Short mmCIF file of C-alpha atoms in Angstrom, two decimals:
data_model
loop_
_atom_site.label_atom_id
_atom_site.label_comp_id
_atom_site.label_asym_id
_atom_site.label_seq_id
_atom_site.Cartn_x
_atom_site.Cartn_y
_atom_site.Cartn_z
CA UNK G 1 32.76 43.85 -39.36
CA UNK G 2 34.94 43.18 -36.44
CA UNK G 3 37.67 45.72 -35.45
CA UNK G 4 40.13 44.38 -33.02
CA UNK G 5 42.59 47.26 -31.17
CA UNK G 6 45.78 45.90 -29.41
CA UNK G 7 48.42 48.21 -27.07
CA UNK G 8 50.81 49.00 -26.67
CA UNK G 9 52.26 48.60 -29.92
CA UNK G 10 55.64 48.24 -27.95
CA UNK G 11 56.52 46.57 -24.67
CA UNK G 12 60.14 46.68 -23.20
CA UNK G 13 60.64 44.87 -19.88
CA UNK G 14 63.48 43.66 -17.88
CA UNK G 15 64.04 39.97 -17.42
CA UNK G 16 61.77 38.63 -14.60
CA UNK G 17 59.18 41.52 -14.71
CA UNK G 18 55.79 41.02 -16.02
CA UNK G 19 54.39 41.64 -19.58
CA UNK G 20 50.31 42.76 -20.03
CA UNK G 21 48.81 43.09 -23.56
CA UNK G 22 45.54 44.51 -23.87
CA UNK G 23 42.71 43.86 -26.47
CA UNK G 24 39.38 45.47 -27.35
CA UNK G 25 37.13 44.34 -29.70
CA UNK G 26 33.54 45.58 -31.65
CA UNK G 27 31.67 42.75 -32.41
CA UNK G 28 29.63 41.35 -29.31
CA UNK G 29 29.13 37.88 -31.19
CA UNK G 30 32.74 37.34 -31.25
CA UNK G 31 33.26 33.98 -29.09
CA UNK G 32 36.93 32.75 -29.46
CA UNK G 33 39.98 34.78 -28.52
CA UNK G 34 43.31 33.44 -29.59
CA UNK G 35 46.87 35.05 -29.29
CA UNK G 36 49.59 34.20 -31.55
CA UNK G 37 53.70 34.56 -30.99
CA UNK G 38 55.01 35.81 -34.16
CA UNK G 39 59.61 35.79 -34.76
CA UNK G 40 61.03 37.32 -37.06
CA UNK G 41 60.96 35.73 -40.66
CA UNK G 42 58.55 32.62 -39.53
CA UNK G 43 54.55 32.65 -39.02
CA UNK G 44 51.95 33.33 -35.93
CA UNK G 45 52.37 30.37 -33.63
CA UNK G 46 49.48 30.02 -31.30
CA UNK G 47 50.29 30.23 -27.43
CA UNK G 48 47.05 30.64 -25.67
CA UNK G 49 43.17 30.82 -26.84
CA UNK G 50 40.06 31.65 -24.41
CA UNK G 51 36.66 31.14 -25.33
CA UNK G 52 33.66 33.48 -24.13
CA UNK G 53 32.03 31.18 -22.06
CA UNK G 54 35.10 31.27 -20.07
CA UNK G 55 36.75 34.27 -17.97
CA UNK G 56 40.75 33.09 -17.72
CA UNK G 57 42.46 30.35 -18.29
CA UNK G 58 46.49 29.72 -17.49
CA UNK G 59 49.13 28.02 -19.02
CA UNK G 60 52.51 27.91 -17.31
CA UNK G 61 53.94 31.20 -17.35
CA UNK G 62 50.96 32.64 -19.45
CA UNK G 63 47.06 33.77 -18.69
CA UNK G 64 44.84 35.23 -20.44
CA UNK G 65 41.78 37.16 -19.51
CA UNK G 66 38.49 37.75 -21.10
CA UNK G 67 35.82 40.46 -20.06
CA UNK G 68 33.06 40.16 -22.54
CA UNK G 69 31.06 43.20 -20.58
CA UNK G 70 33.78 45.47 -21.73
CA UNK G 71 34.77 43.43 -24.66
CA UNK G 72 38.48 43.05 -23.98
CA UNK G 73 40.82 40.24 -23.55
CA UNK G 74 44.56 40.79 -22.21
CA UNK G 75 47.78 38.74 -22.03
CA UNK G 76 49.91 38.24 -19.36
CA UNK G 77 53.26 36.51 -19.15
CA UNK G 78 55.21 36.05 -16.12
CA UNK G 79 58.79 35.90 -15.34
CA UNK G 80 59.98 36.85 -18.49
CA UNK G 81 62.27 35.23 -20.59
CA UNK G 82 64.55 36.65 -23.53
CA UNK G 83 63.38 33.90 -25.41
CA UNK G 84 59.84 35.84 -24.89
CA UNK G 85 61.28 38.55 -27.28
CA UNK G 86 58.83 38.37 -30.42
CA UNK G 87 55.79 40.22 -31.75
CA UNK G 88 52.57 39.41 -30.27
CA UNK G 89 49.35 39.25 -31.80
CA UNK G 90 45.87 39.30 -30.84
CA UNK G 91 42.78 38.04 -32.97
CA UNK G 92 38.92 37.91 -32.28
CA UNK G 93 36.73 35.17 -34.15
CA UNK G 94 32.54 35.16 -34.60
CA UNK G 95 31.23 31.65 -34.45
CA UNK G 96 31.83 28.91 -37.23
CA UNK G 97 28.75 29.95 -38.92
CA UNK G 98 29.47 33.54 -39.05
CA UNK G 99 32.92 32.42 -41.12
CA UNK G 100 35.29 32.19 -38.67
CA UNK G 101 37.46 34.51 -40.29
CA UNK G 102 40.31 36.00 -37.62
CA UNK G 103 40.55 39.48 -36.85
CA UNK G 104 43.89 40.95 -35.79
CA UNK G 105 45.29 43.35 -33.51
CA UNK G 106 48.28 45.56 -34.94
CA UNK G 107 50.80 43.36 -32.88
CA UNK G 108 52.96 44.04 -29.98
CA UNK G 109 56.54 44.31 -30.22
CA UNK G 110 57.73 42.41 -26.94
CA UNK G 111 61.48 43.24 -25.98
CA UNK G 112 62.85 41.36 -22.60
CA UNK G 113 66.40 42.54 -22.03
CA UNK G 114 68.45 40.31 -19.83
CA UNK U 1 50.42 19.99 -32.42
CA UNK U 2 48.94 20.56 -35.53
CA UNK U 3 50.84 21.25 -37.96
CA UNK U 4 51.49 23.25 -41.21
CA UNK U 5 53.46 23.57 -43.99
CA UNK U 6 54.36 25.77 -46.40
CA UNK U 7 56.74 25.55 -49.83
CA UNK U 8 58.94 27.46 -50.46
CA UNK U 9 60.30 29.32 -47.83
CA UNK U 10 61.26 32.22 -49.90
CA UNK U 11 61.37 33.09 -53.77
CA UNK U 12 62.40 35.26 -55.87
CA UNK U 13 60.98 35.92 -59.51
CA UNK U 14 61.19 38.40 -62.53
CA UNK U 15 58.19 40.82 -63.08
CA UNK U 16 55.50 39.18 -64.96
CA UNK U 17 56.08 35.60 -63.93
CA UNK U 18 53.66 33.52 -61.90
CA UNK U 19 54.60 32.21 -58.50
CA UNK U 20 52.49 28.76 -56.92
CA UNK U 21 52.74 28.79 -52.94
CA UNK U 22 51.85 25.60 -51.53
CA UNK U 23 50.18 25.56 -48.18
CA UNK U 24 49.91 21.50 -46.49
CA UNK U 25 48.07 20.41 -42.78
CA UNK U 26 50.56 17.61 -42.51
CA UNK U 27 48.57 15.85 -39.09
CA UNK U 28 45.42 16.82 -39.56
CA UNK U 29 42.46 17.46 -42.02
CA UNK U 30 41.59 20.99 -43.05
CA UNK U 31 38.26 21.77 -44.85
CA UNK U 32 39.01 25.75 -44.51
CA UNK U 33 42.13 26.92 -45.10
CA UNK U 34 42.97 31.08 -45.21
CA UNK U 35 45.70 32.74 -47.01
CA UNK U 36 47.42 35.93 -45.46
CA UNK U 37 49.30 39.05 -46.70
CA UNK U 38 52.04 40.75 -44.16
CA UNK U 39 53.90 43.61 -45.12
CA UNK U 40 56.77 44.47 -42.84
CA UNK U 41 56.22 45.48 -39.19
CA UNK U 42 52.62 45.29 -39.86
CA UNK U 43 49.68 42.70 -39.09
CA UNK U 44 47.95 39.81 -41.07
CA UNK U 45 45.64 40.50 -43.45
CA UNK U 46 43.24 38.03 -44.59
CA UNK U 47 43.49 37.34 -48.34
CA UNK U 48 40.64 34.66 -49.01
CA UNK U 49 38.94 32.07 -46.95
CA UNK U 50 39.51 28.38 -49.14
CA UNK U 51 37.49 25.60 -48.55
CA UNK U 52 38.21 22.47 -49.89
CA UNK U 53 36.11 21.64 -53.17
CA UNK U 54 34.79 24.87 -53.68
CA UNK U 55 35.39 28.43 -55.26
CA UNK U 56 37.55 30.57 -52.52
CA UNK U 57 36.09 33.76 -50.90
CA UNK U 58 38.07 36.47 -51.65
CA UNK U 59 38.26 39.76 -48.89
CA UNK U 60 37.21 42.93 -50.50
CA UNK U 61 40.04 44.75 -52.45
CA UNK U 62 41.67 41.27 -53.35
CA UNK U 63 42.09 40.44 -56.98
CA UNK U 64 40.74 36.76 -57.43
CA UNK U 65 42.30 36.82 -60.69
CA UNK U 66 45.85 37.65 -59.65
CA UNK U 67 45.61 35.38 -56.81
CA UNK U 68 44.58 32.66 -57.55
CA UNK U 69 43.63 29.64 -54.88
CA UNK U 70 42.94 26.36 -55.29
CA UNK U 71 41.88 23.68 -52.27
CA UNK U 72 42.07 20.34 -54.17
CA UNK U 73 42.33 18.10 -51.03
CA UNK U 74 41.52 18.23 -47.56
CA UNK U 75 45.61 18.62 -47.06
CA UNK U 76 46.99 21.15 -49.59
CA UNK U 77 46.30 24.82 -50.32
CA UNK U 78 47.94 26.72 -53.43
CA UNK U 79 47.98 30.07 -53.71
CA UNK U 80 49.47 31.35 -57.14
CA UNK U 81 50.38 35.05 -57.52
CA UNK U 82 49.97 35.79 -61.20
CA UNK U 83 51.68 38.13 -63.85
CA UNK U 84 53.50 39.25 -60.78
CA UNK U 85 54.99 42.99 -60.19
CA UNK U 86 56.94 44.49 -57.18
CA UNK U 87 53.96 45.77 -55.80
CA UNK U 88 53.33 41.55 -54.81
CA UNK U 89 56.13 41.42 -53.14
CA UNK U 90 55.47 40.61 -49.10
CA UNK U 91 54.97 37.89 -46.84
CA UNK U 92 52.05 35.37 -47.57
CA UNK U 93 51.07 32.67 -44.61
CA UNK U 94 48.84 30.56 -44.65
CA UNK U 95 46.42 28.79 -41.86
CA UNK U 96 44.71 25.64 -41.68
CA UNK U 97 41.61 25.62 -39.05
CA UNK U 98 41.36 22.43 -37.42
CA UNK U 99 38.33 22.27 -35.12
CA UNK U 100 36.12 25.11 -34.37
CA UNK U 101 37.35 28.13 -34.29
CA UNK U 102 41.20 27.20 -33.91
CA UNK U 103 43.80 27.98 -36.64
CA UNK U 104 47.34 27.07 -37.28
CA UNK U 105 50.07 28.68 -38.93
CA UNK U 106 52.26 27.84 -41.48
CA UNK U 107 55.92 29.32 -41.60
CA UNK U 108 55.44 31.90 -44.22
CA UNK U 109 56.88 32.57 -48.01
CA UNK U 110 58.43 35.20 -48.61
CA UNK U 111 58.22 36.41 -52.25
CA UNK U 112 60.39 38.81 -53.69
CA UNK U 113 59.61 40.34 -57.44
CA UNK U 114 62.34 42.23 -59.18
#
């Protein structure tokens, strides 16, 4: 099955700087790459999601970036924000009719201090 | 967005009771639904894969007969933990996938057995 590593497990950054999350996954047909925000006491919420026929894609303060040679995906968020204080998560998907099923990363405890 | 639901929030039960944990796509459709398991400072694990009008598939190591799920509608999810002990107690979220691959959280219950 698919195995999905995520570092570091924690990221402290000043206010401003950059964050970069790193993924590697095992299973070559995985095809969708999705990264969830997760606060304390509530459930994943997605941010971002790439797909493999696709090598980055951007969203405001947030890009992610696929290399499906290597079989890793990061996360990068710009201009930090304490409000970008959370755990982040990481998850690798097959195709629909492999079952879809999410994989996670162990999460990434993100701490921006003002 | 697409959004999800869960009810309750939080509970808190006496060993041997059975808790139901309803999981609801309130915009959308959802013919898959998956049920998660999050112990503290720790990732998701997948539970079961529901589909709606059919028998759930249960991960390995999951008791089907302690946790039982039921998909009734294309909307609503229930998850009941059975003849519950300590050991049960954690975070369960659920996720509704609404196109392909994509997957949306709900806010998590958090179930507490004394």
């Amino acid at each position: 099955g698919e195995n999905v590593e995520q570092h570091p497990s924690t990221l402290s950054v000043q206010e401003g700087d950059s964050a970069v999350i790193k993924c590697t996954y095992s299973d070559s047909a995985s095809n969708y790459f999705p990264w969830y925000k997760q606060e304390l006491g509530k459930g994943p919420q997605l941010i971002i999601d790439i797909r493999s026929n696709v090598g980055e894609k951007k969203d405001q303060r947030i890009a992610v970036t696929l290399n499906k040679t290597a079989k890793h995906f990061s996360l990068h968020i710009t201009e930090t924000q304490p409000e970008d204080s959370a755990v982040y998560f990481c998850a690798a998907s097959p195709p629909k009719a492999a079952g879809n099923k999410l994989t996670f990363g162990g999460g990434t405890r993100v701490l921006v201090k003002p | 967005g697409a959004v999800v639901s869960q009810h309750p929030s939080r509970v808190i039960c006496k060993s041997g009771t059975s808790v139901k944990i309803e999981c609801r796509s309130l915009d959308f459709q959802a013919t898959t639904m998956f049920w998660y398991r999050q112990f503290p400072k720790q990732s998701l694990m997948l539970m079961a894969t529901s589909n709606e009008g059919s028998k759930a598939t249960y991960e390995q190591g999951v008791e089907k007969d302690k946790f039982l799920i039921n998909h009734a509608s294309l909307t609503l999810s229930t998850l009941t933990v059975t003849s519950a002990h300590p050991e049960d107690s954690s975070f369960y979220i659920c996720s509704a996938r609404e196109r392909a691959n994509e997957q949306f959280f709900g806010p998590g219950t958090r179930l507490t057995v004394l």
